[in-house]
CSV table of C-alpha atoms and ligand atoms in Angstrom, one decimal:
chain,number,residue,atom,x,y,z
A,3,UNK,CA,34.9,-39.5,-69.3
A,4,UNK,CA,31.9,-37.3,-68.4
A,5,UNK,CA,33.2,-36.3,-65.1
A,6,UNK,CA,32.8,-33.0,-64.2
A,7,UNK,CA,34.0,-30.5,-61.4
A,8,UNK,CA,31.8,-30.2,-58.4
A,9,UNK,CA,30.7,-26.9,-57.1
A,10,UNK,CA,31.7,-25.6,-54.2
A,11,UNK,CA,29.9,-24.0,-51.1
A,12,UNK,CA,30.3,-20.4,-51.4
A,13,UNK,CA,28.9,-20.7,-55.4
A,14,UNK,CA,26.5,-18.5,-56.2
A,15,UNK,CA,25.0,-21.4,-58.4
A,16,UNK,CA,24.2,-23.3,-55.4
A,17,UNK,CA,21.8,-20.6,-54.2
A,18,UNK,CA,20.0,-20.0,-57.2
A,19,UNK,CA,16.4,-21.8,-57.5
A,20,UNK,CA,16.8,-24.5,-60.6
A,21,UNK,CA,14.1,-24.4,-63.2
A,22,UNK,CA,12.1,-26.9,-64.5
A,23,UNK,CA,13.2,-29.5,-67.1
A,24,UNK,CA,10.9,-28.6,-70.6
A,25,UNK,CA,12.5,-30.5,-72.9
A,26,UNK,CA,13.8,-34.2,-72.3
A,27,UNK,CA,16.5,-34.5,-75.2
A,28,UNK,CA,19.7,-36.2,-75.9
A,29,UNK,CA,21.2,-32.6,-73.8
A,30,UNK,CA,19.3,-33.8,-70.5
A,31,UNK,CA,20.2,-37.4,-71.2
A,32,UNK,CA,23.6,-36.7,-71.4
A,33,UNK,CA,23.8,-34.2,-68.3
A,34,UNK,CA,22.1,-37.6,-66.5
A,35,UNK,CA,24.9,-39.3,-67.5
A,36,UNK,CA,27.8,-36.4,-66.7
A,37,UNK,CA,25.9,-36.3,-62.9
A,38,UNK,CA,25.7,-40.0,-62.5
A,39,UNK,CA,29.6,-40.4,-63.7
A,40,UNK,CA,30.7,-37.5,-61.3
A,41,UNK,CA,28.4,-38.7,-58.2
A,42,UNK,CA,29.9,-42.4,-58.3
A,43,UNK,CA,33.5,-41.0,-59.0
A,44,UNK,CA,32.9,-39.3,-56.0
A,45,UNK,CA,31.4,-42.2,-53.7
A,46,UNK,CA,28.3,-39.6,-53.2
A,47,UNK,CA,24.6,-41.0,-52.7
A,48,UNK,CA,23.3,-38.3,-54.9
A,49,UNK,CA,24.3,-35.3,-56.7
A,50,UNK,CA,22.0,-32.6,-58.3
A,51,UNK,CA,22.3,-30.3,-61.3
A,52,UNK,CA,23.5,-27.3,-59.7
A,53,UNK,CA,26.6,-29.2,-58.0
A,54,UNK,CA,27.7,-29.0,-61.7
A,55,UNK,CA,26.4,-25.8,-62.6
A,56,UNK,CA,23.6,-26.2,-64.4
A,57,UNK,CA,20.4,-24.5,-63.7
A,58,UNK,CA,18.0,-27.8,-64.1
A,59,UNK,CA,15.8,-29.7,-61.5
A,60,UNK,CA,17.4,-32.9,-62.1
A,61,UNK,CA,19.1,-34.8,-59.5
A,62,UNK,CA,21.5,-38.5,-59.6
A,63,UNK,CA,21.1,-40.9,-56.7
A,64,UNK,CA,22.7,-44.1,-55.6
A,65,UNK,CA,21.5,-45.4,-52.0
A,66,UNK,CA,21.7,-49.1,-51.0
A,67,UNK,CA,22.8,-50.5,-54.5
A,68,UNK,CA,19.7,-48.3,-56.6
A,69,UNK,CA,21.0,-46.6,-59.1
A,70,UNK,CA,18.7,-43.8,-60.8
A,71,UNK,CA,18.0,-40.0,-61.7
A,72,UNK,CA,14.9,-38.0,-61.2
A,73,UNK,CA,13.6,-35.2,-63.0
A,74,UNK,CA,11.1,-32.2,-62.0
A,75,UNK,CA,11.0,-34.1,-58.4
A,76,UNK,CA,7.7,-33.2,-56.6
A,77,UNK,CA,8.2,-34.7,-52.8
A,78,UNK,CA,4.9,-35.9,-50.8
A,79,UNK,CA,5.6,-36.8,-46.9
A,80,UNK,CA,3.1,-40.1,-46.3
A,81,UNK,CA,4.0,-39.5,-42.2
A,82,UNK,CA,5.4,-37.1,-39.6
A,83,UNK,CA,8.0,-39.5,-38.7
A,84,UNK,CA,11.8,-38.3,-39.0
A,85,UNK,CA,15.5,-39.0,-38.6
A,86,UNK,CA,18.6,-37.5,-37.2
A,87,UNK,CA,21.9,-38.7,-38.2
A,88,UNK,CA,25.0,-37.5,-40.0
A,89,UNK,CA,24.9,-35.8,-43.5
A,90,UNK,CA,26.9,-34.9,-45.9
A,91,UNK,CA,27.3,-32.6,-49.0
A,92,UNK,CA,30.0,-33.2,-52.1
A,93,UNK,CA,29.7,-29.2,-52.3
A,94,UNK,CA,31.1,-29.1,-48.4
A,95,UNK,CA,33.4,-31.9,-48.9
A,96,UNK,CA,34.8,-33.8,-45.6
A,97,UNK,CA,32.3,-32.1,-43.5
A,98,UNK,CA,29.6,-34.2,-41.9
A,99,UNK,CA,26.7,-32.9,-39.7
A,100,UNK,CA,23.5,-34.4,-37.9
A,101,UNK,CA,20.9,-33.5,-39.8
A,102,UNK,CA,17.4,-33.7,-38.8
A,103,UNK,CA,15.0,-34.7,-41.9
A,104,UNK,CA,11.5,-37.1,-42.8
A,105,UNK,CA,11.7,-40.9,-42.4
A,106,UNK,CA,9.3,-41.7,-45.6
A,107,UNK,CA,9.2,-39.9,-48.7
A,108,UNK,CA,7.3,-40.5,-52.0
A,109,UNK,CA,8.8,-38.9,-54.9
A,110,UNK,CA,7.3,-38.0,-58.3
A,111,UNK,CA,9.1,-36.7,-61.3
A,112,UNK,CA,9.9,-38.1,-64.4
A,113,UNK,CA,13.2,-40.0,-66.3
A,114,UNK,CA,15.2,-38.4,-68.6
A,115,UNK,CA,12.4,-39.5,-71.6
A,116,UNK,CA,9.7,-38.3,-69.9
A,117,UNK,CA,8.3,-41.1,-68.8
A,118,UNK,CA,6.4,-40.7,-65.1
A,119,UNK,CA,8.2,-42.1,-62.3
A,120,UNK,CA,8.0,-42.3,-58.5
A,121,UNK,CA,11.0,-43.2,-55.4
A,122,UNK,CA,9.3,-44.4,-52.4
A,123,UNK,CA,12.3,-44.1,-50.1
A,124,UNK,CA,12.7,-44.6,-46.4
A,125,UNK,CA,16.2,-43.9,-44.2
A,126,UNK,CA,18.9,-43.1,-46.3
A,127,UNK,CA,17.2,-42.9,-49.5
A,128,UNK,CA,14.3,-40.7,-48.3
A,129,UNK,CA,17.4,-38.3,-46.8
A,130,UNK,CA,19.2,-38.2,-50.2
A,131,UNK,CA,15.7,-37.4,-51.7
A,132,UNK,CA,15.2,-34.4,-49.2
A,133,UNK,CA,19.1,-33.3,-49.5
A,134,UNK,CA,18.8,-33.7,-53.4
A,135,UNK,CA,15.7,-31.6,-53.8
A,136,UNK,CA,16.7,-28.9,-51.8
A,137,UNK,CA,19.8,-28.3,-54.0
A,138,UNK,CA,17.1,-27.7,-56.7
A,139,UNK,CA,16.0,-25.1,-54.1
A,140,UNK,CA,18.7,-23.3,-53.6
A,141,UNK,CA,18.9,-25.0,-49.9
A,142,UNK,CA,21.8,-26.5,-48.4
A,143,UNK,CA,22.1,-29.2,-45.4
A,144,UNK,CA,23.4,-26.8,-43.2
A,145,UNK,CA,20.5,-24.5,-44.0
A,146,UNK,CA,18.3,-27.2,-41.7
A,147,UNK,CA,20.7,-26.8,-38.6
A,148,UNK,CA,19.4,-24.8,-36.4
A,149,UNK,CA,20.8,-22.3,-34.1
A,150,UNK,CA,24.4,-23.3,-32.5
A,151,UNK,CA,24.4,-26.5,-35.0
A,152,UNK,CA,24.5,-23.9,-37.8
A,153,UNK,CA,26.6,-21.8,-36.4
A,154,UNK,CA,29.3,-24.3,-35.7
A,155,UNK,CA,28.9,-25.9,-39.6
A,156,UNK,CA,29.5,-22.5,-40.9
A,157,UNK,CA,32.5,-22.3,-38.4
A,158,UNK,CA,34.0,-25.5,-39.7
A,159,UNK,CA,32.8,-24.3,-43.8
A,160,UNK,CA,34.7,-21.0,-42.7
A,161,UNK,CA,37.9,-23.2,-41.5
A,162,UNK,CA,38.0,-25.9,-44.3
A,163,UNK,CA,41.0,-25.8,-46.7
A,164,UNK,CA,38.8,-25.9,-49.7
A,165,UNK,CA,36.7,-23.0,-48.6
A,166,UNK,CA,37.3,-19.6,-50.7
A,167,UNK,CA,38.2,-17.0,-48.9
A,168,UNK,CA,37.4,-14.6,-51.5
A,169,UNK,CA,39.5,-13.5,-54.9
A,170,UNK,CA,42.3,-10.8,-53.8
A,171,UNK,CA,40.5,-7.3,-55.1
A,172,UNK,CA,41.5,-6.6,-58.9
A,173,UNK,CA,44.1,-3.5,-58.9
A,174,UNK,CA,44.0,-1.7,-61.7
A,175,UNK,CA,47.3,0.2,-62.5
A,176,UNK,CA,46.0,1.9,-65.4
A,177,UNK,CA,42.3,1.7,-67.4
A,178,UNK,CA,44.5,-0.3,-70.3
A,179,UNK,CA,45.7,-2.9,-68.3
A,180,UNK,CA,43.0,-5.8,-68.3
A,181,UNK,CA,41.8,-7.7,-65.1
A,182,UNK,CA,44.2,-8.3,-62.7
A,183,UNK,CA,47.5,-6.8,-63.6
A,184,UNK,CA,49.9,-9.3,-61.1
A,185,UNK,CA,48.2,-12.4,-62.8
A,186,UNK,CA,46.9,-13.8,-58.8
A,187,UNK,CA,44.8,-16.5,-59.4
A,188,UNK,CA,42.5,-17.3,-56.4
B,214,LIG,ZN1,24.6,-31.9,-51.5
């Protein structure tokens, strides 16, 4: 079982840019696998790297039955055409928001062995593409909302159950006594 927790919005992680694979090992391979395992556990179209906090540009994806990773994604648009619809993040569980992205994408990056490959993805593939890479970014979904959109997805972020409010400060009765002396998790 190579599922892993998913991280959540409000994770520094999330924010920071991923860095480029260098070396495509047995340790990439299997982080392939632990995204892959933990996106389909999860019913998600795609899952990248930093969901699980790791540092990589490498992202999962399963849209319309297709089944595959991508590595060191590079994204070409081959139009100006684009979408709206509803999106959706495994870091902001339940919340869905319309989401204006590209139609068509075209994809190049590599598999986990190195070997060059390319996603030509329209719809729903070309919007996990978009949603994926920006994780690798440091960008979120809402991030593309604009104006009252955004502020009404950070609203309902603000409101969800998951959503940390932010650890209780750490009272320190004396300098001997380590970390949080009452034992209050978050
Ligand atoms: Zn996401």
């Amino acid at each position: 079982m190579t599922v892993q927790p998913i991280r959540l919005f409000g994770d520094p992680v999330l924010r920071t840019p991923a860095e480029p694979v260098v070396d495509f090992d047995a340790e990439l391979r299997r982080l392939v696998a632990d995204l892959t395992d933990t996106m389909r556990e999860q019913n998600g179209a795609g899952l990248a790297a930093p969901q699980l906090g790791v540092g990589l540009r490498v992202f999962t994806f399963e849209v319309d039955d297709v089944l595959g990773h991508l590595v060191n994604p590079v994204l070409d648009f081959p139009d100006e055409e684009e979408q709206d619809g509803p999106e959706g993040c495994l870091s902001i569980p339940g919340l869905y928001f319309d989401t204006k992205r590209r139609m068509n994408v075209i994809a190049k990056g590599f598999n986990s062995y190195g070997d060059p490959m390319q996603i030509v993805g329209t719809g729903l593939m070309a919007r996990c593409v978009q949603h994926e890479t920006d994780h690798l970014d440091g960008v979120l979904f809402v991030d593309r909302l604009d104006g009252d959109a955004r502020k009404e997805a950070m609203k309902a972020i603000r409101q969800a159950e998951w959503y940390d409010q932010g650890a209780p400060p750490v009272v320190k009765l004396s300098p001997h006594t380590p970390g949080n002396p009452f034992g209050l998790g978050r």
